[in-house]
Short mmCIF file of C-alpha atoms in Angstrom, two decimals:
data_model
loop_
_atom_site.label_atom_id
_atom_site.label_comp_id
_atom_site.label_asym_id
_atom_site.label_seq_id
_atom_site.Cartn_x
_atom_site.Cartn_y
_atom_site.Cartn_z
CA UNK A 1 -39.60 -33.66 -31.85
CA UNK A 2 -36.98 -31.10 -30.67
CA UNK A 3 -36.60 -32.61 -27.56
CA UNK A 4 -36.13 -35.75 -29.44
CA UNK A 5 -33.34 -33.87 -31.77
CA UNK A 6 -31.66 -32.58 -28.68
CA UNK A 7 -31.03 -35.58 -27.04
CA UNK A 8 -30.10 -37.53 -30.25
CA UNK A 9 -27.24 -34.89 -30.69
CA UNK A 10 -26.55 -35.22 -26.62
CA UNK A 11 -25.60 -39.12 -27.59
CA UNK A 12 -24.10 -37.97 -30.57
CA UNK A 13 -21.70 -35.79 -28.80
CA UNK A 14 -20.74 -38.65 -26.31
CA UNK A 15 -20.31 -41.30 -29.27
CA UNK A 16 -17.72 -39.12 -30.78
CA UNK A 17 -16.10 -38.49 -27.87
CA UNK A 18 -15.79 -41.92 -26.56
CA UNK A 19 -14.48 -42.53 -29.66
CA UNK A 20 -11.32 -40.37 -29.20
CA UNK A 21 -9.70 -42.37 -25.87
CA UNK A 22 -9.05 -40.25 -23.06
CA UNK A 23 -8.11 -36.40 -24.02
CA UNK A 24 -7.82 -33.66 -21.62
CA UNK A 25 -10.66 -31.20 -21.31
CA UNK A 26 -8.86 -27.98 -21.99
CA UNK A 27 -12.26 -26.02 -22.87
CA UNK A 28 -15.64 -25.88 -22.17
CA UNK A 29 -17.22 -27.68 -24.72
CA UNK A 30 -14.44 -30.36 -24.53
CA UNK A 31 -15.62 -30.85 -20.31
CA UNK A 32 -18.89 -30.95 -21.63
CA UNK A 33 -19.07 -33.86 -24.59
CA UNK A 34 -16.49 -36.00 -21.30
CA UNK A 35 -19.04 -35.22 -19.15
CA UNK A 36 -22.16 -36.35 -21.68
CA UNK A 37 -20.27 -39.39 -22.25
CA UNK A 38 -19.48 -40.55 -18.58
CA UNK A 39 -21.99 -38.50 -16.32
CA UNK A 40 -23.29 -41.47 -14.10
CA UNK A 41 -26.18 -39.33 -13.18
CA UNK A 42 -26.88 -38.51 -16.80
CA UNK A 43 -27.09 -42.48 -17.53
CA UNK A 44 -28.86 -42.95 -15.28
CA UNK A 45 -31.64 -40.70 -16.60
CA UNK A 46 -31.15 -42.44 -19.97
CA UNK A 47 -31.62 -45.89 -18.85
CA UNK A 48 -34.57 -44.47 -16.84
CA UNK A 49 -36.08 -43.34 -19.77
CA UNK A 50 -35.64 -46.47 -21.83
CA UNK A 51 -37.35 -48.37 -19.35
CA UNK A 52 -40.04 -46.29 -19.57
CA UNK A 53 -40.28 -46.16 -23.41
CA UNK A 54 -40.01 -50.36 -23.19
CA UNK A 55 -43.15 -49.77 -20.86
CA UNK A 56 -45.11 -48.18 -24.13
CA UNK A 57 -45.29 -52.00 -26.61
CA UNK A 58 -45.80 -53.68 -22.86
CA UNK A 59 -49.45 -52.06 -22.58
CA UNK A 60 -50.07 -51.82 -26.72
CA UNK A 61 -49.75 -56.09 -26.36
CA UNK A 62 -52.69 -56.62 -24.77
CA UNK A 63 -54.89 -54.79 -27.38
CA UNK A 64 -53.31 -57.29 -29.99
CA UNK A 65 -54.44 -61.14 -30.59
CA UNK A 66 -52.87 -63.33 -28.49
CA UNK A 67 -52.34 -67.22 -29.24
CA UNK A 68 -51.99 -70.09 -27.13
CA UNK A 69 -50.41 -73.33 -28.05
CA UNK A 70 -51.47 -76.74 -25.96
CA UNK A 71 -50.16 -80.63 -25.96
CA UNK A 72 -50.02 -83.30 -23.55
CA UNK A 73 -49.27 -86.99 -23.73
CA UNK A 74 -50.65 -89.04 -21.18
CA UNK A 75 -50.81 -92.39 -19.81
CA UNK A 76 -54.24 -94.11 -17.84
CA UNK A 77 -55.14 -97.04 -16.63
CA UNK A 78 -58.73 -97.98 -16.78
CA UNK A 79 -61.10 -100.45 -15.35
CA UNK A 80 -64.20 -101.03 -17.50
CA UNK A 81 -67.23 -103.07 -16.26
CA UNK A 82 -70.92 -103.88 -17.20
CA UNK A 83 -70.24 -105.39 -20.62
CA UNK A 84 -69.14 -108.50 -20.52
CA UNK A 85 -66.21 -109.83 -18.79
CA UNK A 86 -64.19 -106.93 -16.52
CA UNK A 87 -61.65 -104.86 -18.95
CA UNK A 88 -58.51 -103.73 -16.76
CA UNK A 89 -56.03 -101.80 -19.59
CA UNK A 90 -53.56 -99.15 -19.97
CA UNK A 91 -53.68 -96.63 -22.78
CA UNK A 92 -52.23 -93.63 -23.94
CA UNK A 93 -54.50 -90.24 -24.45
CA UNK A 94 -52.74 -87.48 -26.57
CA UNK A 95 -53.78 -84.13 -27.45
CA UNK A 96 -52.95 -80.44 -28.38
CA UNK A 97 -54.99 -76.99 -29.90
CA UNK A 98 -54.47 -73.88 -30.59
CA UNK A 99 -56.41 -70.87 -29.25
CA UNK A 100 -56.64 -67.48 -30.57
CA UNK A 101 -58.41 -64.44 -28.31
CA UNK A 102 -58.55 -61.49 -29.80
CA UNK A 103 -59.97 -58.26 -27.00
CA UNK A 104 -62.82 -56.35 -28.95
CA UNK A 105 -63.20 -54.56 -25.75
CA UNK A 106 -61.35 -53.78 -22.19
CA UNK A 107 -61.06 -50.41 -20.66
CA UNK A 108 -58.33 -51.14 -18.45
CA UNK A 109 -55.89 -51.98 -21.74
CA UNK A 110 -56.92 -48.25 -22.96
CA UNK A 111 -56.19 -46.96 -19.69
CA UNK A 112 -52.97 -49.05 -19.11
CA UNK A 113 -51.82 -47.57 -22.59
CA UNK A 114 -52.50 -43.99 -21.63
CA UNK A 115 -50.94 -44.77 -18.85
CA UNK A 116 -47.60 -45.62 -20.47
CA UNK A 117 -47.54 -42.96 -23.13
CA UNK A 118 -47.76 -40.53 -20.06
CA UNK A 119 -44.84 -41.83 -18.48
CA UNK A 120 -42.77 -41.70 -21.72
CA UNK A 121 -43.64 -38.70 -22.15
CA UNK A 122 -42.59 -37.66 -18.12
CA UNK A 123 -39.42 -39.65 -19.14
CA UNK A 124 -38.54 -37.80 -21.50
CA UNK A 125 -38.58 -34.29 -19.78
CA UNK A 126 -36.64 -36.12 -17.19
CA UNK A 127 -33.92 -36.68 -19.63
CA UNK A 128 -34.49 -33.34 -21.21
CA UNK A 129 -33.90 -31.57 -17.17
CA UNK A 130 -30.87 -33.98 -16.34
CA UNK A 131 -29.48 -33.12 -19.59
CA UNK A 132 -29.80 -29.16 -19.06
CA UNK A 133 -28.86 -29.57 -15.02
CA UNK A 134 -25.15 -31.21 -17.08
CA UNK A 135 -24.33 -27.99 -18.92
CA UNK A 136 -25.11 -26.16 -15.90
CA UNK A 137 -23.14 -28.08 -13.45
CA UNK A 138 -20.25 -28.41 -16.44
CA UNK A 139 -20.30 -24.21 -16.76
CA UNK A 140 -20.39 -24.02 -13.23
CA UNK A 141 -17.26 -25.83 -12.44
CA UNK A 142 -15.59 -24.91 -15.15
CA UNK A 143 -15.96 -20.93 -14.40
CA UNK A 144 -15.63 -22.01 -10.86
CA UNK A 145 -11.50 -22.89 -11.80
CA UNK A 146 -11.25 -20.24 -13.90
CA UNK A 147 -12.54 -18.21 -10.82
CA UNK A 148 -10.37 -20.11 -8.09
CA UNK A 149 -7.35 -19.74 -10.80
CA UNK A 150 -7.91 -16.22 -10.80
CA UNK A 151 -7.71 -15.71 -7.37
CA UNK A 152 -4.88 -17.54 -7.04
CA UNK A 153 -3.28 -15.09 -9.13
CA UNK A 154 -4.38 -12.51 -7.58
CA UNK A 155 -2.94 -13.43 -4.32
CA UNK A 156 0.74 -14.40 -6.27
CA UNK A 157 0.48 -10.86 -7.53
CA UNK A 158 -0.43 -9.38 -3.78
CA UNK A 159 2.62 -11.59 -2.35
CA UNK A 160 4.81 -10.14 -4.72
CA UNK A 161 4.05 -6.58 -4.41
CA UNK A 162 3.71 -6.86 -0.82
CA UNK A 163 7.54 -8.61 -0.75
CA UNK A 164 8.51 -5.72 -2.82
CA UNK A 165 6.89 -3.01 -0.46
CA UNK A 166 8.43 -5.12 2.32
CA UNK A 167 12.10 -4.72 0.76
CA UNK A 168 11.44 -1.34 -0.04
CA UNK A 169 10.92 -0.47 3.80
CA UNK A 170 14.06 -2.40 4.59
CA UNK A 171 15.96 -0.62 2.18
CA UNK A 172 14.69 3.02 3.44
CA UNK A 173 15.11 1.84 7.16
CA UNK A 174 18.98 1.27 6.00
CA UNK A 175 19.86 4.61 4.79
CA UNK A 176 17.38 6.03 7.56
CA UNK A 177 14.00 7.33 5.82
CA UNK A 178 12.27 4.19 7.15
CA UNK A 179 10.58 3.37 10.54
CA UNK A 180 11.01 0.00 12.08
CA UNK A 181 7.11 0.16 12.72
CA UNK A 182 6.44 0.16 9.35
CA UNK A 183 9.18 -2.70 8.59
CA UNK A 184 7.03 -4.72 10.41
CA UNK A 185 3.89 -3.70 9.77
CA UNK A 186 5.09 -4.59 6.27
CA UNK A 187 6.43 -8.03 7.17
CA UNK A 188 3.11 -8.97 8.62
CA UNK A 189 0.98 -8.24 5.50
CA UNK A 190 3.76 -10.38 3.65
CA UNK A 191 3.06 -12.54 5.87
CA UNK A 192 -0.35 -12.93 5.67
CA UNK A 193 -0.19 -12.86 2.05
CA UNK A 194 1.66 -16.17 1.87
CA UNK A 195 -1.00 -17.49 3.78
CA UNK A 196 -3.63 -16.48 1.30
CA UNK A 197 -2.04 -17.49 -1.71
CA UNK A 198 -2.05 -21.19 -0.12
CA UNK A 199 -5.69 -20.92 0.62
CA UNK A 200 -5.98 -20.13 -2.72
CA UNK A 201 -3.99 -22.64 -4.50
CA UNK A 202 -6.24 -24.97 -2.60
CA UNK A 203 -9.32 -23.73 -3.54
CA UNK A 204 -7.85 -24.25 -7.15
CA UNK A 205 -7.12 -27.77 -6.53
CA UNK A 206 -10.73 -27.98 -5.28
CA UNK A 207 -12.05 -26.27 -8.05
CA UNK A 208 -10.29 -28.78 -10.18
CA UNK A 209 -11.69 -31.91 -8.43
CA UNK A 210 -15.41 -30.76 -8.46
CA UNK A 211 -14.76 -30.33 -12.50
CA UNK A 212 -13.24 -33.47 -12.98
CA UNK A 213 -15.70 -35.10 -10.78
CA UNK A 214 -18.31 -34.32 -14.19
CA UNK A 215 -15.75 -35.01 -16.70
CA UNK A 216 -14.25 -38.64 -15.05
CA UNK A 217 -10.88 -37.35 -16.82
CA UNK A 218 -7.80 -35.31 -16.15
CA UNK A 219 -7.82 -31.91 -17.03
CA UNK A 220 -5.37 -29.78 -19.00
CA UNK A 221 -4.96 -25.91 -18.56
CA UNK A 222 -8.45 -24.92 -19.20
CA UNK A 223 -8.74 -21.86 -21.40
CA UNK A 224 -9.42 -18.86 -19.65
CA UNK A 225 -11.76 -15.84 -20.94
CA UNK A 226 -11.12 -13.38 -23.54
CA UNK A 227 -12.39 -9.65 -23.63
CA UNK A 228 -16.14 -10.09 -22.27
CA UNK A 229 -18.90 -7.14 -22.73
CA UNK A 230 -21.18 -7.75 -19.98
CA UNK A 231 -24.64 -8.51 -21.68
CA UNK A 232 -28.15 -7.75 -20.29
CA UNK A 233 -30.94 -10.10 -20.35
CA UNK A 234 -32.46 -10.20 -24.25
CA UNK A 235 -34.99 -9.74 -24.18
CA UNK A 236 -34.75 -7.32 -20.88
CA UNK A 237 -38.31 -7.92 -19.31
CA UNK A 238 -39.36 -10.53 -17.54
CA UNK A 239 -42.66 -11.28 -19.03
CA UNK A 240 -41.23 -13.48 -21.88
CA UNK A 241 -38.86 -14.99 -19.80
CA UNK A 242 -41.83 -16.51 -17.84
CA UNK A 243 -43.75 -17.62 -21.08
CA UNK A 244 -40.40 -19.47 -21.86
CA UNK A 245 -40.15 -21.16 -19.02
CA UNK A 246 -44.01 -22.26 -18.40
CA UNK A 247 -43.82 -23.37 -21.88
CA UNK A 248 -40.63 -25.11 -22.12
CA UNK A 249 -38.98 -25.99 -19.15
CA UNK A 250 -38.54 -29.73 -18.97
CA UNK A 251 -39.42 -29.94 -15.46
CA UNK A 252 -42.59 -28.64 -15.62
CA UNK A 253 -43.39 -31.01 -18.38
CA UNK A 254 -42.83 -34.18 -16.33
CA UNK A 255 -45.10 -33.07 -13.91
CA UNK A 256 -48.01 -32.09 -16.04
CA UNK A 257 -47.01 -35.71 -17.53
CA UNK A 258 -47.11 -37.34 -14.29
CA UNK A 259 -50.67 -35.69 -13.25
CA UNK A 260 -52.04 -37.29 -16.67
CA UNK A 261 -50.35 -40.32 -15.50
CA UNK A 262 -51.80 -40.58 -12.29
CA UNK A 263 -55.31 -39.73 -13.68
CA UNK A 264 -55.21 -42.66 -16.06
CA UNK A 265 -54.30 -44.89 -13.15
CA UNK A 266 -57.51 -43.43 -11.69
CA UNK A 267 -59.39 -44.69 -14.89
CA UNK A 268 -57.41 -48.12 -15.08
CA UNK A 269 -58.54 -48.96 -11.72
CA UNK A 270 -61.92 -47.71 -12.16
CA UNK A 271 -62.48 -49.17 -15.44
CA UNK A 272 -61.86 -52.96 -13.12
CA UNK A 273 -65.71 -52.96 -12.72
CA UNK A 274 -66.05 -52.89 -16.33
CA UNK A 275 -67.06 -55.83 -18.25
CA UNK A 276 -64.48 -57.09 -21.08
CA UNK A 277 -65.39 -59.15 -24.51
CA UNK A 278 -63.40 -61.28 -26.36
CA UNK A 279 -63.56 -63.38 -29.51
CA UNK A 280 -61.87 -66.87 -29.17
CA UNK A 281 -61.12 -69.37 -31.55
CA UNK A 282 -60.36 -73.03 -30.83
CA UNK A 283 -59.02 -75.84 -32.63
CA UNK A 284 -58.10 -79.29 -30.84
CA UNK A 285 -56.91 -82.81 -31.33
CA UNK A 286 -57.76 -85.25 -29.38
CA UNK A 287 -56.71 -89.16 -29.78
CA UNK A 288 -57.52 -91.85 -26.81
CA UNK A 289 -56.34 -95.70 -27.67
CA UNK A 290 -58.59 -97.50 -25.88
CA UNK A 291 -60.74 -100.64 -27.40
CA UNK A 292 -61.37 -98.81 -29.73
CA UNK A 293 -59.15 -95.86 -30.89
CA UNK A 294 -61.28 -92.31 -29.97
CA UNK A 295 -60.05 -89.36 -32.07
CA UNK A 296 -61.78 -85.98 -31.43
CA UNK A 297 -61.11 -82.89 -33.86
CA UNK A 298 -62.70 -79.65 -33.09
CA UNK A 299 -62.60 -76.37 -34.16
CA UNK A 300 -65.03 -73.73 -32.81
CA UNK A 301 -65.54 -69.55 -32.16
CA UNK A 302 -67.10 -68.17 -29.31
CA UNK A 303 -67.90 -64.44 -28.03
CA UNK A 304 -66.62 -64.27 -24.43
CA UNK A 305 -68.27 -61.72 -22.34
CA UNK A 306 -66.51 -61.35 -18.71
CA UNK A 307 -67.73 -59.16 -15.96
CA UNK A 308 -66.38 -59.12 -12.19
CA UNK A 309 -69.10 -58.89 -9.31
CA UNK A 310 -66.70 -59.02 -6.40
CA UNK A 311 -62.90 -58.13 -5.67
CA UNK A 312 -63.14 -57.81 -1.78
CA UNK A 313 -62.84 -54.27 -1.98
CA UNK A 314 -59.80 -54.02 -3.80
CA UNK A 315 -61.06 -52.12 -6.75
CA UNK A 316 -62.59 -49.23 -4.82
CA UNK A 317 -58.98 -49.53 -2.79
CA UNK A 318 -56.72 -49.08 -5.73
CA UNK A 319 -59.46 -46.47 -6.79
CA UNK A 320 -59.29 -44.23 -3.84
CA UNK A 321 -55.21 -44.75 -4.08
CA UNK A 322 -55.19 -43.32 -7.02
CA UNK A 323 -57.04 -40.46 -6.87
CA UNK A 324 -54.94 -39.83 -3.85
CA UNK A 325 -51.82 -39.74 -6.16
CA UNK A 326 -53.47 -37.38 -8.35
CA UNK A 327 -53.92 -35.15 -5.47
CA UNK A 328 -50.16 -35.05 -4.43
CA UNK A 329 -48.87 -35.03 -8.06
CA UNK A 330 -51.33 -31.86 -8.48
CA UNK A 331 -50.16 -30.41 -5.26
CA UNK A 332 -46.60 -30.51 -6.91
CA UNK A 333 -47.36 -29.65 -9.97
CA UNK A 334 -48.74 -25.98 -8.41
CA UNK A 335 -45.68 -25.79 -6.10
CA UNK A 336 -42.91 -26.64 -9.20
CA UNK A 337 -44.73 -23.71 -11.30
CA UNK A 338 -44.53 -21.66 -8.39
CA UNK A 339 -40.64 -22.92 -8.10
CA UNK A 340 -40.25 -21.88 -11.34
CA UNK A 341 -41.77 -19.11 -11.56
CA UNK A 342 -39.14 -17.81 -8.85
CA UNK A 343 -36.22 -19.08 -9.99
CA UNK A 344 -36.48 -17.34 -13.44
CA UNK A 345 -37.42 -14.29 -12.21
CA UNK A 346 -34.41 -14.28 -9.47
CA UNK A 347 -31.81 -15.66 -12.36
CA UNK A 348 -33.77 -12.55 -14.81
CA UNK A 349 -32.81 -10.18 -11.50
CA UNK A 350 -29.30 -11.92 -11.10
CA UNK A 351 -28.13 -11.32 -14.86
CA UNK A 352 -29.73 -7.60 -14.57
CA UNK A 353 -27.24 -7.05 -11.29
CA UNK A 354 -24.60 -9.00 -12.96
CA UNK A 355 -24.10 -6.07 -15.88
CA UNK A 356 -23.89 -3.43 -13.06
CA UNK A 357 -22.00 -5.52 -10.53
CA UNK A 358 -19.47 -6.29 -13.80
CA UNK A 359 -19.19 -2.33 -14.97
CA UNK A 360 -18.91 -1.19 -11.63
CA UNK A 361 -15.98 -3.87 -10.97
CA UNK A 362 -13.94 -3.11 -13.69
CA UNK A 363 -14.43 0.64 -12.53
CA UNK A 364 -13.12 0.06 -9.06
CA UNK A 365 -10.51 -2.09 -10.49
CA UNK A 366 -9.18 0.30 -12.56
CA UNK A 367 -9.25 3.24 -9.65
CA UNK A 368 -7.83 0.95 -6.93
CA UNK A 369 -4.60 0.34 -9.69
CA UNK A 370 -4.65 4.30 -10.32
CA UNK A 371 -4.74 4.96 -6.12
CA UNK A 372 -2.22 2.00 -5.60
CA UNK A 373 0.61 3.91 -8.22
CA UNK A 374 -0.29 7.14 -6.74
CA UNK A 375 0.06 6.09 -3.24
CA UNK A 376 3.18 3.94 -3.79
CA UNK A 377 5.18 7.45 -5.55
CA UNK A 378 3.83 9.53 -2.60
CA UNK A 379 5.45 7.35 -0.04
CA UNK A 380 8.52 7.37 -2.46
CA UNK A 381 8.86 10.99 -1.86
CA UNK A 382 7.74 11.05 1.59
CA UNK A 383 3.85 12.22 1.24
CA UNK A 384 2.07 8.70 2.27
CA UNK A 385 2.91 6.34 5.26
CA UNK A 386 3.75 2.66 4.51
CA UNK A 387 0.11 2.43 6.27
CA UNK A 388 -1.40 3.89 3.52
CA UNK A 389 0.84 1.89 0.68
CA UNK A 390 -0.54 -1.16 2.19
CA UNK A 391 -3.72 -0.56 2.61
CA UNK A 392 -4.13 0.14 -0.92
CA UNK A 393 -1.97 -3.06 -1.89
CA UNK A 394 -5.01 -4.53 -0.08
CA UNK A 395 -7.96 -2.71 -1.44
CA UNK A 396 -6.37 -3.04 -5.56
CA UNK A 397 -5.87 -6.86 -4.38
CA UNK A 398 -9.95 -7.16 -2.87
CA UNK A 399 -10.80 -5.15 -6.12
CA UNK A 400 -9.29 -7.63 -8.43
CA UNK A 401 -10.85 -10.32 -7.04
CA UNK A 402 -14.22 -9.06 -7.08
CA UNK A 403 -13.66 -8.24 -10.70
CA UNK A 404 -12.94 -11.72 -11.15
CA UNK A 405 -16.13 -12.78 -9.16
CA UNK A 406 -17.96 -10.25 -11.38
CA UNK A 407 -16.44 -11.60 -14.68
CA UNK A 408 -17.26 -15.04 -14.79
CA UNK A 409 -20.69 -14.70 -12.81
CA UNK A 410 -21.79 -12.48 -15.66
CA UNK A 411 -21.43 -15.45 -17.95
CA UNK A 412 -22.81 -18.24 -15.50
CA UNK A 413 -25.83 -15.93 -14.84
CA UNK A 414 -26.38 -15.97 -18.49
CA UNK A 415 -26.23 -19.87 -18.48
CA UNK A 416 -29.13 -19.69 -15.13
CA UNK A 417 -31.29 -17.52 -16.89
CA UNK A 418 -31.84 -20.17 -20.03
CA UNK A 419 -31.27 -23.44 -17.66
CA UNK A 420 -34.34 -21.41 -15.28
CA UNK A 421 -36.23 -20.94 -18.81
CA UNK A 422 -35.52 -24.36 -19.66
CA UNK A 423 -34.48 -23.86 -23.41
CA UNK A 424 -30.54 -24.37 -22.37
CA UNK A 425 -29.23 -26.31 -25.44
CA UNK A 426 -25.75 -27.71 -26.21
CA UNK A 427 -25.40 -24.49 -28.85
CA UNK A 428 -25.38 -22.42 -25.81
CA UNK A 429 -22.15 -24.12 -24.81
CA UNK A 430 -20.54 -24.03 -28.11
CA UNK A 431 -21.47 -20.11 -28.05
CA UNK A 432 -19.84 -19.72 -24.75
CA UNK A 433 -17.20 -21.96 -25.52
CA UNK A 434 -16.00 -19.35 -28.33
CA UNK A 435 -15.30 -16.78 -26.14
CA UNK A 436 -12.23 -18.68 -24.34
CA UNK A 437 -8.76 -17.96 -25.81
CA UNK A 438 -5.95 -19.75 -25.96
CA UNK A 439 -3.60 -17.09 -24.76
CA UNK A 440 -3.70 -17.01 -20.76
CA UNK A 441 -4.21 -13.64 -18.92
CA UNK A 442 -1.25 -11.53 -18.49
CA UNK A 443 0.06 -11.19 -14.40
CA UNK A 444 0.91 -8.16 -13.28
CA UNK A 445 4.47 -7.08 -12.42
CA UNK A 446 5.48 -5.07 -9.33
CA UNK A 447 6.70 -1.89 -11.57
CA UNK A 448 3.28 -1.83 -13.00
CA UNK A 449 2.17 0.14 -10.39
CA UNK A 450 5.20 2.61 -9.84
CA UNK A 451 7.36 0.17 -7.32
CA UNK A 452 11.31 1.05 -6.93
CA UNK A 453 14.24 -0.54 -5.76
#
């Protein structure tokens, strides 16, 4: 039933959205519903899953009573002898019935519907995993700009400071503090700077492609992150975290569903040797015009037992196919549990480091800023080399961009961890979604960090 709810809102969310025309994503949740609604890969699943919910009243028919209608309208010619004079004559024979068979008993029909209530229900976890692998991809990408974005600024902000160390060093050089060594030395970080920040415009363009890739629309400026307190795994051992994901994760529903599926194809196939009874009622009309008129009406019931002797092996065949399935589908069904077993306990280990890797980011973020003012006034007055200005430019620069990393894998780890545990529901989004502000993030300026002239 909850699976049921969830993807009745999933179609919800893309009916409303369809309904709007062709808006930008400019959030998360807004990528998402586009996504929902034109995910090819996400139809795909749907369609799958109708098909296999249309298989369900295919195999529930043939326990039902089934009735067959019958007419013809003919035309002999006959040649009657041995009563008199020689009768040569053409006349017409009509007829039609009806027949009604109801099964009292067949064990393949049983099987066959056991059969198809398996795969519905392997369909359905399908849908269930391709809908959870869409908010993953959709938080993925989107962080992933946000990321790329970041970075770009970043390396805008390390241009900049390193075009303002580079004038600097020009301007000491001209009233002769400065060292033509360190004009150049300055020149080539600036240089290699530019370079950067066009690597990383690119990447944002990339970014931006792989997003819209989901959403099949054009993006606006995405809303970036607000203040963020990096958040622990809750709860923060790993034991329930495994009972979550043995019990819910969607993909280790379909194969549990697909082992009982391939066991009741072992029991349809076996159950071919099995004999099947029938009741079957007959009614018929029969009129032939012939010298005289014959008209036959019957109506009769009859008790049909069937049993098959020989198939030329192809029972035991099917049989022994069968059980081979079972075999494989068992086999995979040991080897996704194992699967999953590891992926929840490596995204439960990944959010863990994420909290440290986040704290201790910020940390050396705010540091490198502290060293990069402190270093910038010492060479003001003399006390630090331009070697040492820039290699702090550099290591404030590396720090901000592994703050960034840190930052937005905190909160795609925390997406893993529930997509691993398979209870990642469209409320996550929304939750996520209300941490993004409208406001962008603030760039840095040059005299943040003590620069002159």
């Amino acid at each position: 039933m909850k699976m049921r709810f969830l993807h009745g809102g999933v179609v919800l969310y893309a009916s409303l959205l369809a309904a709007t025309g062709s808006a930008r994503a400019e959030n998360l949740l807004g990528a998402y519903h586009q996504a929902v609604a034109h995910d090819p890969v996400l139809a795909q699943a749907r369609a799958e899953f109708a098909e296999d919910q249309a298989g369900l009243p295919v195999a529930r028919s043939a326990l039902y009573p089934h009735v067959r209608v019958a007419a013809s309208v003919g035309v002999n010619r006959a040649e009657v002898t041995g009563i008199g004079l020689p009768i040569l004559a053409n006349y017409r024979s009509d007829s039609y019935g009806i027949t009604l068979t109801q099964p009292l008993f067949n064990g393949q029909t049983l099987s066959a519907l056991a059969l198809a209530r398996a795969r519905v229900r392997a369909g359905a976890a399908a849908l269930a995993q391709t809908e959870q692998r869409v908010i993953e991809a959709v938080t993925d990408a989107y962080f992933g700009v946000l990321k790329a974005q970041a970075d770009a600024r970043v390396a805008t902000r390390e241009q900049r400071l390193l075009a303002d160390i580079y004038r600097q060093t020009r301007a000491f050089l001209r009233v002769g503090k400065g060292d033509p060594i360190a004009v150049e030395e300055a020149r080539a970080n600036l240089a290699s700077a530019r370079a950067g920040t066009i690597v990383a415009e690119n990447a944002v363009r990339v970014a931006r492609q792989r997003l819209q890739r989901l959403t099949h629309h054009p993006l606006g400026r995405l809303r970036d992150l607000g203040r963020v307190q990096a958040q622990p795994p809750h709860p923060d051992a790993i034991g329930p975290w495994l009972a979550m994901a043995f019990a819910h994760q969607p993909l280790l529903k379909q194969a549990r569903a697909d082992v009982r599926a391939a066991r009741a194809a072992v029991a349809y196939h076996e159950r071919a040797h099995w004999p099947t009874i029938a009741l079957v009622g007959e009614a018929e009309h029969g009129l032939g015009i012939l010298l005289p008129p014959v008209e036959v009406n019957q109506a009769g019931a009859s008790l049909q037992l069937s049993m098959p002797i020989y198939q030329g092996g192809g029972v035991s065949a099917a049989t022994a196919q069968a059980q081979a399935a079972v075999r494989v589908n068992r086999s995979r069904l040991r080897d996704i549990r194992d699967t999953i077993r590891l992926d929840t306990k490596t995204a439960f280990l990944d959010l863990q480091s994420s909290v440290t890797e986040f704290n201790a980011a910020r940390a050396a973020r705010r540091a490198a800023r502290i060293s990069l003012q402190a270093t910038r006034k010492g060479y003001t007055v003399g006390t630090r080399s331009i070697i040492d200005v820039l290699s702090t430019a550099t290591q404030y620069a590396a720090a901000q961009r592994s703050y960034n990393l840190a930052l937005y894998d905190q909160i795609v780890a925390r997406v893993a961890l529930k997509g691993a545990a398979g209870i990642l529901t469209p409320a996550d989004v929304a939750t996520i979604n209300a941490m993004l502000i409208r406001r962008p993030r603030r760039a840095f300026k040059p005299q943040d960090f003590g620069a002159h002239g």
